[in-house]
Structure formats: C-alpha cells, structure tokens
Amino acid sequence: MGDLTSRIDPATPPPPPATVPVRHPVEAWLRLMGWGWVLIRHDALTPREITHLLPVWIRWLAHLLHAFAGREGREGRPGQRLGKAFEHLGPVAIKLGQVLATRADIFGVEFARDLGRLKDALEPFPVDQARREIERSLGRPVESLFTDFGPPVAAASLAQAHPAWLADGRKVAVKVLRPGVERRVAQGLDSMRLAARLAVRFVAPARRLEPSAFVETIARALQLELDMRLEAAAASELKDIMDKVRDGGGGHMSAPAVVWDGVGKRVLTLEWATGVAMTDPAAAEQPGLDRNGLADNLVRAFLTQALDYGTFHADLHEGNLFCHAPAELTAIDFGIVGRLGHGERRYLAEILWGFLSRDYDRISRVHFEAGYVPPEHSVEAFAQALRAVGEPVIGKQASQVSMGRLLGQLFEITALFDMHLRPELILLQKTMVSVEGVARRLNPDHDLWEAARPVVERWIRRELGPHAQVRDALEELRDTLKALARLAQNPPQPQTLVVRETRTPGWVIVGMTLAVAASAAALVLSLWPVIV
C-alpha cells in the first residue's frame, strides 16, 4: 500500500483571503438588526418547540421573544418558519438554509424536508423579465437562438432555469440570474462582514473559527457564482474531469455539455440533464434504482474529483443532482467550485486512510505536519483525542451514530487543541457535509467510510506506493540535472572585491586619547575616597 510513516513536508497554507472592509457600517448594522427581527417574527431564533430544552437561565428570554412573533411565527413547523425567514432575508441566508437542509441526521427528517424548498422551489420571476435579461446579456433576440422558450421549472436563490429547444432539436436548460441579485448579495455580505467583526471582538470562542476569513471565502465563491461565463468554464472543466473518470471505469457522475452560443454574463445554457431531480420525491422511487449504490457513487464522485484532480463540485445538494436507475448521477449548477493543492490533497487522503485503518497516531502526525494543530501541543495527546472520537463511529451503521453528538465532540477537541479554521478548506468541509447528508437521506444506514475506501486506497497506492516513490526520485533527479545544466550554461560571474585603506586623521586620534584619559582621571578621582 505504501509507506504512510514517511515524513512529508509541512504544508505552507495559502494566505487567508484579504479582509474587505464593511462598506456601509450603519446600513449593515441596521440590516443585521432587521435580520434578527425577521427571525423573531417567524419564531425561528428560539423556536417555541425547543424552549423546554434551553438552559433555565435563558428560557425567560425565549418566552419574551415569543411574545413578538407575528402571524407567520404562529403557523407551521420550525423548518417551514425558518425557510420563510431565509427567503425574506435573501440569497446569502438561503445558501445557509440549503446546507442545513442536507443534514436530516442532525436536525431531523421533517426539518430538513421543510427547508428543502430553498434548493429549487423559490418564487420565480416573470418569463418576460428572463427574456429581457437574456437579450441584454447575449445581445441578440431570444428567437435567434431558441425555437421555443418555456416557463421556469426551478427557481433558486440566485437564478432560475427555463427549458428551451435549439434549432437542431436539442433540449437545453437556460439559467438566468435574478434581476438585482448582485445588489442583494453585496448587501448581505456587508452585513456578514460586520457580524464577523462583532464575533471576533465580543465572542472569544469564535475567534479560532476565523469568522472574517470564513466570510471572505464564501464571498469569493458567491461573487464567482454571479458571472455565468465563469460558471460555464467551470461546468466545462468539471465535465472533462467526470468524463475522464467514466472512461477510466469510475462512472460515478456525469455533467451536461455547455452550449457556448447561449453563454453571457447573466445567462448560461447547458444541455438538458438526464434523470429525475433528487428534490422530487419520485426520484428515490424509480424502478430498479439502487439507493445505496447511488449514495456510494455520490461519495466516490466527490472524493475522486477532490483527490485525483484537485477540482470538485462544491455545491452538491439535492437541488443540483439528477438520478436514474440503476445508480446514475448527473450534476448541474457549477457556480461554486472547490480547488485543492497537492499538499492539501495528500493530507486529506492520509487523514481518511488513517481513519479507515484506525491509525490515529498517523492521523495526528499529519495534522501537525500540515499545521492544523499548533506545534506546542502533544502529538500523542491529539492521537488519543482522535481515538475517542473515531472508535465509537468506525464500523457502525450511520443510523446508530448521533451526528449531533459527534460534531459536538469534534468541536470540543478542536477547542482543546487551539485548532483554527483553515480558509482554504472551507469549501471542502462544506461539501463533505452536504455529500454525507444527501447520502444518508438516500440510505439512513449508508457507510460513508466503506464508500470512500476504494477511492482513498487507490490514491494512496498510486501516490505513496513503490512506483510513486521511484517516480518521485526520478523527478527529483531530473530537477537536479536541470539545475546543474542551467548552472553550467550560466556560471556565476567572478566578482572583484576592492579594499580601500583609509587613514584616520591625527587630530582625531589625539582628541580621542585625551577624552579617554580625562574619563579615566575622573573615574579615579570619584573612587579615591573608597580606595584610600
């Protein structure tokens, strides 16, 4: 399998994203207060259903907030109320709700289902507005590109999708950004930046989570998502990666092709995705569908993209996935793409393999080598803490594991060892949470570790096995020879060192001698009584 005990160079993490100042502090502060009021009116800040679970000292505050709940806060279940509040708060809050909706194992199936409408069932904007946006972005009439253009079939936080047909008969999906969405995203991010600064200043435990870096990483991803030309490029890149995996026998996931004639800053056209949207309850009931195989393929597709290529679809929730029997997956919506350098990919693979092989000492060393744990802590103590988390989970069915309790233990351990959030890993962690949540909704007893094993095992064998060691040695030899060849072609030029002797003027020498003599005489006179 390869030597996992060999020393790997400590990672030099990329610098955190540059902190952007809050552009309009007063407006951001008022907006934050408005967000809190919206959550209170929807009884979504401290829902009445969980009041009895809160500490006694805070229940009185929860009851006080319940008194301000409006009609919308007295109707529906907690997930429905929170979903409506997020819709009101805008795209940034909706993105958060989409992640929460994937974690039925933590928040409950009913809560996740109620939030599920945030993925693709929001209120659409009129077709005539969509047509105007397309014509403005492409600089041509809609009819010049599409023979037919239908009403929206899915509406998400940033854009909505329309079915259309090309002159050659192909059915395509046309994604159009919501009018004015850029302004709403900018306002939401401004408030999030203010909230991050307040957290850093007043909430000491939150500082190691690097809230400002977290916000800037999410902000960067959202800003890229608001340019459909960049999403088209990401869709094309990820389709190439998925096709390579399928050609190699992986067959985990596919992606529709980009129709470049229909791409503009605010418009993206893709071939129509095959299968049934996974937000449709009928998707999981298709005849011949292997739900566990589908969950395995989802996990393996994500890990293959991240480990083998360092580029992965970073928004893998049900709203962006289609499926058909027996276990075929098609991904859409490539606005958020995660990227990992070779160092991060190696650490990820070794950490996963360490859990699979229950080698907690190795996992601990990798964390220290990667700089995830400050060096003043004990490698052995961290390994012990990892064992306390891993042993109760490895080998058990997912339905027997409390994810809420597991996350709580992990958070306590990261606090105990002063681990800070790594901004370059935010999208990876977010996607892993989403992927596991979707897999467990397909099969509550899905074994994430066994699904990951073949991908991680193959990576370890290829990158750390004997052949990899020979390859690395040859690459180092080649680099050395290249350096020697460059040195032979451009030898260092001899340098002439000129030494100039300078003479000190006589009057300076005489002056310094007199000054030293005077100082010595003064010292002797001051000490004379003691000497005598």
Short mmCIF file of N, CA, C and O in Angstrom, two decimals, residues 228-276:
data_model
loop_
_atom_site.label_atom_id
_atom_site.label_comp_id
_atom_site.label_asym_id
_atom_site.label_seq_id
_atom_site.Cartn_x
_atom_site.Cartn_y
_atom_site.Cartn_z
N MET A 228 -22.04 34.16 -15.10
CA MET A 228 -22.37 32.91 -15.78
C MET A 228 -21.27 32.44 -16.72
O MET A 228 -21.16 31.25 -17.01
N ARG A 229 -20.42 33.36 -17.20
CA ARG A 229 -19.32 32.95 -18.06
C ARG A 229 -18.31 32.10 -17.28
O ARG A 229 -17.78 31.12 -17.80
N LEU A 230 -18.07 32.48 -16.03
CA LEU A 230 -17.17 31.70 -15.19
C LEU A 230 -17.79 30.36 -14.83
O LEU A 230 -17.10 29.34 -14.77
N GLU A 231 -19.09 30.34 -14.60
CA GLU A 231 -19.76 29.07 -14.31
C GLU A 231 -19.70 28.15 -15.53
O GLU A 231 -19.55 26.93 -15.39
N ALA A 232 -19.84 28.71 -16.73
CA ALA A 232 -19.74 27.90 -17.94
C ALA A 232 -18.36 27.26 -18.05
O ALA A 232 -18.23 26.08 -18.40
N ALA A 233 -17.32 28.03 -17.73
CA ALA A 233 -15.97 27.48 -17.78
C ALA A 233 -15.81 26.36 -16.74
O ALA A 233 -15.20 25.32 -17.02
N ALA A 234 -16.37 26.57 -15.54
CA ALA A 234 -16.29 25.54 -14.50
C ALA A 234 -17.07 24.30 -14.91
O ALA A 234 -16.62 23.17 -14.68
N ALA A 235 -18.23 24.49 -15.53
CA ALA A 235 -19.02 23.34 -15.99
C ALA A 235 -18.26 22.54 -17.03
O ALA A 235 -18.26 21.30 -17.01
N SER A 236 -17.60 23.22 -17.95
CA SER A 236 -16.83 22.54 -18.98
C SER A 236 -15.66 21.78 -18.37
O SER A 236 -15.37 20.64 -18.75
N GLU A 237 -14.96 22.41 -17.40
CA GLU A 237 -13.81 21.76 -16.75
C GLU A 237 -14.25 20.51 -15.99
O GLU A 237 -13.63 19.45 -16.10
N LEU A 238 -15.34 20.64 -15.21
CA LEU A 238 -15.79 19.50 -14.42
C LEU A 238 -16.36 18.39 -15.29
O LEU A 238 -16.23 17.21 -14.97
N LYS A 239 -16.97 18.75 -16.42
CA LYS A 239 -17.44 17.72 -17.34
C LYS A 239 -16.25 16.93 -17.88
O LYS A 239 -16.31 15.68 -17.99
N ASP A 240 -15.17 17.62 -18.24
CA ASP A 240 -13.97 16.92 -18.71
C ASP A 240 -13.44 15.96 -17.64
O ASP A 240 -13.05 14.83 -17.95
N ILE A 241 -13.43 16.41 -16.39
CA ILE A 241 -12.94 15.55 -15.30
C ILE A 241 -13.85 14.34 -15.14
O ILE A 241 -13.38 13.19 -15.03
N MET A 242 -15.16 14.56 -15.13
CA MET A 242 -16.09 13.45 -14.96
C MET A 242 -16.02 12.47 -16.13
O MET A 242 -16.12 11.25 -15.93
N ASP A 243 -15.82 12.98 -17.33
CA ASP A 243 -15.69 12.09 -18.49
C ASP A 243 -14.43 11.23 -18.37
O ASP A 243 -14.44 10.05 -18.73
N LYS A 244 -13.33 11.83 -17.89
CA LYS A 244 -12.10 11.05 -17.70
C LYS A 244 -12.32 9.94 -16.67
O LYS A 244 -11.84 8.82 -16.84
N VAL A 245 -13.04 10.26 -15.60
CA VAL A 245 -13.31 9.25 -14.58
C VAL A 245 -14.15 8.12 -15.15
O VAL A 245 -13.89 6.95 -14.92
N ARG A 246 -15.17 8.48 -15.96
CA ARG A 246 -16.03 7.46 -16.54
C ARG A 246 -15.26 6.61 -17.56
O ARG A 246 -15.43 5.39 -17.63
N ASP A 247 -14.39 7.25 -18.34
CA ASP A 247 -13.58 6.49 -19.30
C ASP A 247 -12.63 5.54 -18.58
O ASP A 247 -12.28 4.48 -19.13
N GLY A 248 -12.24 5.90 -17.36
CA GLY A 248 -11.36 5.04 -16.59
C GLY A 248 -12.09 3.96 -15.81
O GLY A 248 -11.48 3.24 -15.03
N GLY A 249 -13.41 3.87 -16.02
CA GLY A 249 -14.19 2.82 -15.35
C GLY A 249 -14.85 3.27 -14.07
O GLY A 249 -15.48 2.46 -13.38
N GLY A 250 -14.71 4.58 -13.71
CA GLY A 250 -15.33 5.05 -12.47
C GLY A 250 -16.83 5.16 -12.58
O GLY A 250 -17.58 4.55 -11.83
N GLY A 251 -17.29 5.91 -13.56
CA GLY A 251 -18.71 6.02 -13.82
C GLY A 251 -19.53 6.58 -12.68
O GLY A 251 -20.70 6.22 -12.52
N HIS A 252 -18.94 7.46 -11.86
CA HIS A 252 -19.67 7.91 -10.68
C HIS A 252 -20.68 9.01 -10.99
O HIS A 252 -21.75 9.06 -10.40
N MET A 253 -20.33 9.94 -11.88
CA MET A 253 -21.15 11.12 -12.09
C MET A 253 -20.90 11.68 -13.48
O MET A 253 -19.81 11.50 -14.04
N SER A 254 -21.91 12.34 -14.06
CA SER A 254 -21.75 12.99 -15.36
C SER A 254 -22.24 14.43 -15.26
O SER A 254 -22.84 14.82 -14.25
N ALA A 255 -22.00 15.19 -16.31
CA ALA A 255 -22.41 16.59 -16.35
C ALA A 255 -22.85 16.94 -17.77
O ALA A 255 -22.29 16.42 -18.74
N PRO A 256 -23.86 17.81 -17.92
CA PRO A 256 -24.30 18.21 -19.26
C PRO A 256 -23.28 19.12 -19.93
O PRO A 256 -22.50 19.82 -19.26
N ALA A 257 -23.27 19.11 -21.26
CA ALA A 257 -22.34 19.93 -22.02
C ALA A 257 -22.81 21.39 -22.06
O ALA A 257 -24.01 21.68 -21.99
N VAL A 258 -21.85 22.30 -22.19
CA VAL A 258 -22.14 23.72 -22.29
C VAL A 258 -22.48 24.08 -23.73
O VAL A 258 -21.81 23.64 -24.67
N VAL A 259 -23.52 24.88 -23.92
CA VAL A 259 -23.86 25.43 -25.24
C VAL A 259 -23.31 26.86 -25.25
O VAL A 259 -23.94 27.79 -24.75
N TRP A 260 -22.11 27.04 -25.81
CA TRP A 260 -21.39 28.30 -25.66
C TRP A 260 -22.08 29.47 -26.35
O TRP A 260 -21.90 30.63 -25.94
N ASP A 261 -22.88 29.21 -27.40
CA ASP A 261 -23.60 30.31 -28.05
C ASP A 261 -24.61 30.95 -27.11
O ASP A 261 -25.03 32.10 -27.33
N GLY A 262 -25.01 30.22 -26.09
CA GLY A 262 -26.01 30.73 -25.15
C GLY A 262 -25.42 31.14 -23.82
O GLY A 262 -26.11 31.07 -22.79
N VAL A 263 -24.16 31.55 -23.80
CA VAL A 263 -23.49 31.93 -22.56
C VAL A 263 -23.20 33.43 -22.57
O VAL A 263 -22.65 33.96 -23.54
N GLY A 264 -23.57 34.11 -21.51
CA GLY A 264 -23.26 35.52 -21.30
C GLY A 264 -23.03 35.78 -19.83
O GLY A 264 -23.07 34.86 -19.01
N LYS A 265 -22.80 37.03 -19.47
CA LYS A 265 -22.50 37.35 -18.06
C LYS A 265 -23.64 36.94 -17.14
O LYS A 265 -23.40 36.51 -16.02
N ARG A 266 -24.88 37.04 -17.60
CA ARG A 266 -26.02 36.72 -16.74
C ARG A 266 -26.83 35.54 -17.26
O ARG A 266 -27.93 35.27 -16.76
N VAL A 267 -26.33 34.82 -18.25
CA VAL A 267 -27.07 33.70 -18.86
C VAL A 267 -26.13 32.53 -19.09
O VAL A 267 -24.99 32.70 -19.53
N LEU A 268 -26.61 31.32 -18.81
CA LEU A 268 -25.86 30.09 -19.05
C LEU A 268 -26.81 29.07 -19.68
O LEU A 268 -27.93 28.86 -19.20
N THR A 269 -26.34 28.42 -20.75
CA THR A 269 -27.14 27.39 -21.42
C THR A 269 -26.39 26.08 -21.40
O THR A 269 -25.24 26.00 -21.83
N LEU A 270 -27.05 25.04 -20.87
CA LEU A 270 -26.50 23.69 -20.80
C LEU A 270 -27.46 22.71 -21.47
O LEU A 270 -28.68 22.96 -21.53
N GLU A 271 -26.92 21.61 -21.97
CA GLU A 271 -27.80 20.55 -22.44
C GLU A 271 -28.66 20.05 -21.28
O GLU A 271 -28.27 20.11 -20.12
N TRP A 272 -29.84 19.56 -21.60
CA TRP A 272 -30.79 19.14 -20.58
C TRP A 272 -30.24 17.93 -19.82
O TRP A 272 -29.76 16.97 -20.41
N ALA A 273 -30.29 17.99 -18.48
CA ALA A 273 -29.78 16.91 -17.64
C ALA A 273 -30.72 15.71 -17.68
O ALA A 273 -31.95 15.87 -17.64
N THR A 274 -30.15 14.54 -17.78
CA THR A 274 -30.95 13.32 -17.81
C THR A 274 -31.30 12.90 -16.38
O THR A 274 -30.59 13.20 -15.43
N GLY A 275 -32.42 12.18 -16.24
CA GLY A 275 -32.83 11.67 -14.95
C GLY A 275 -33.89 12.53 -14.29
O GLY A 275 -34.45 13.45 -14.89
N VAL A 276 -34.15 12.22 -13.03
CA VAL A 276 -35.17 12.91 -12.24
C VAL A 276 -34.47 13.72 -11.16
O VAL A 276 -33.53 13.24 -10.51
#
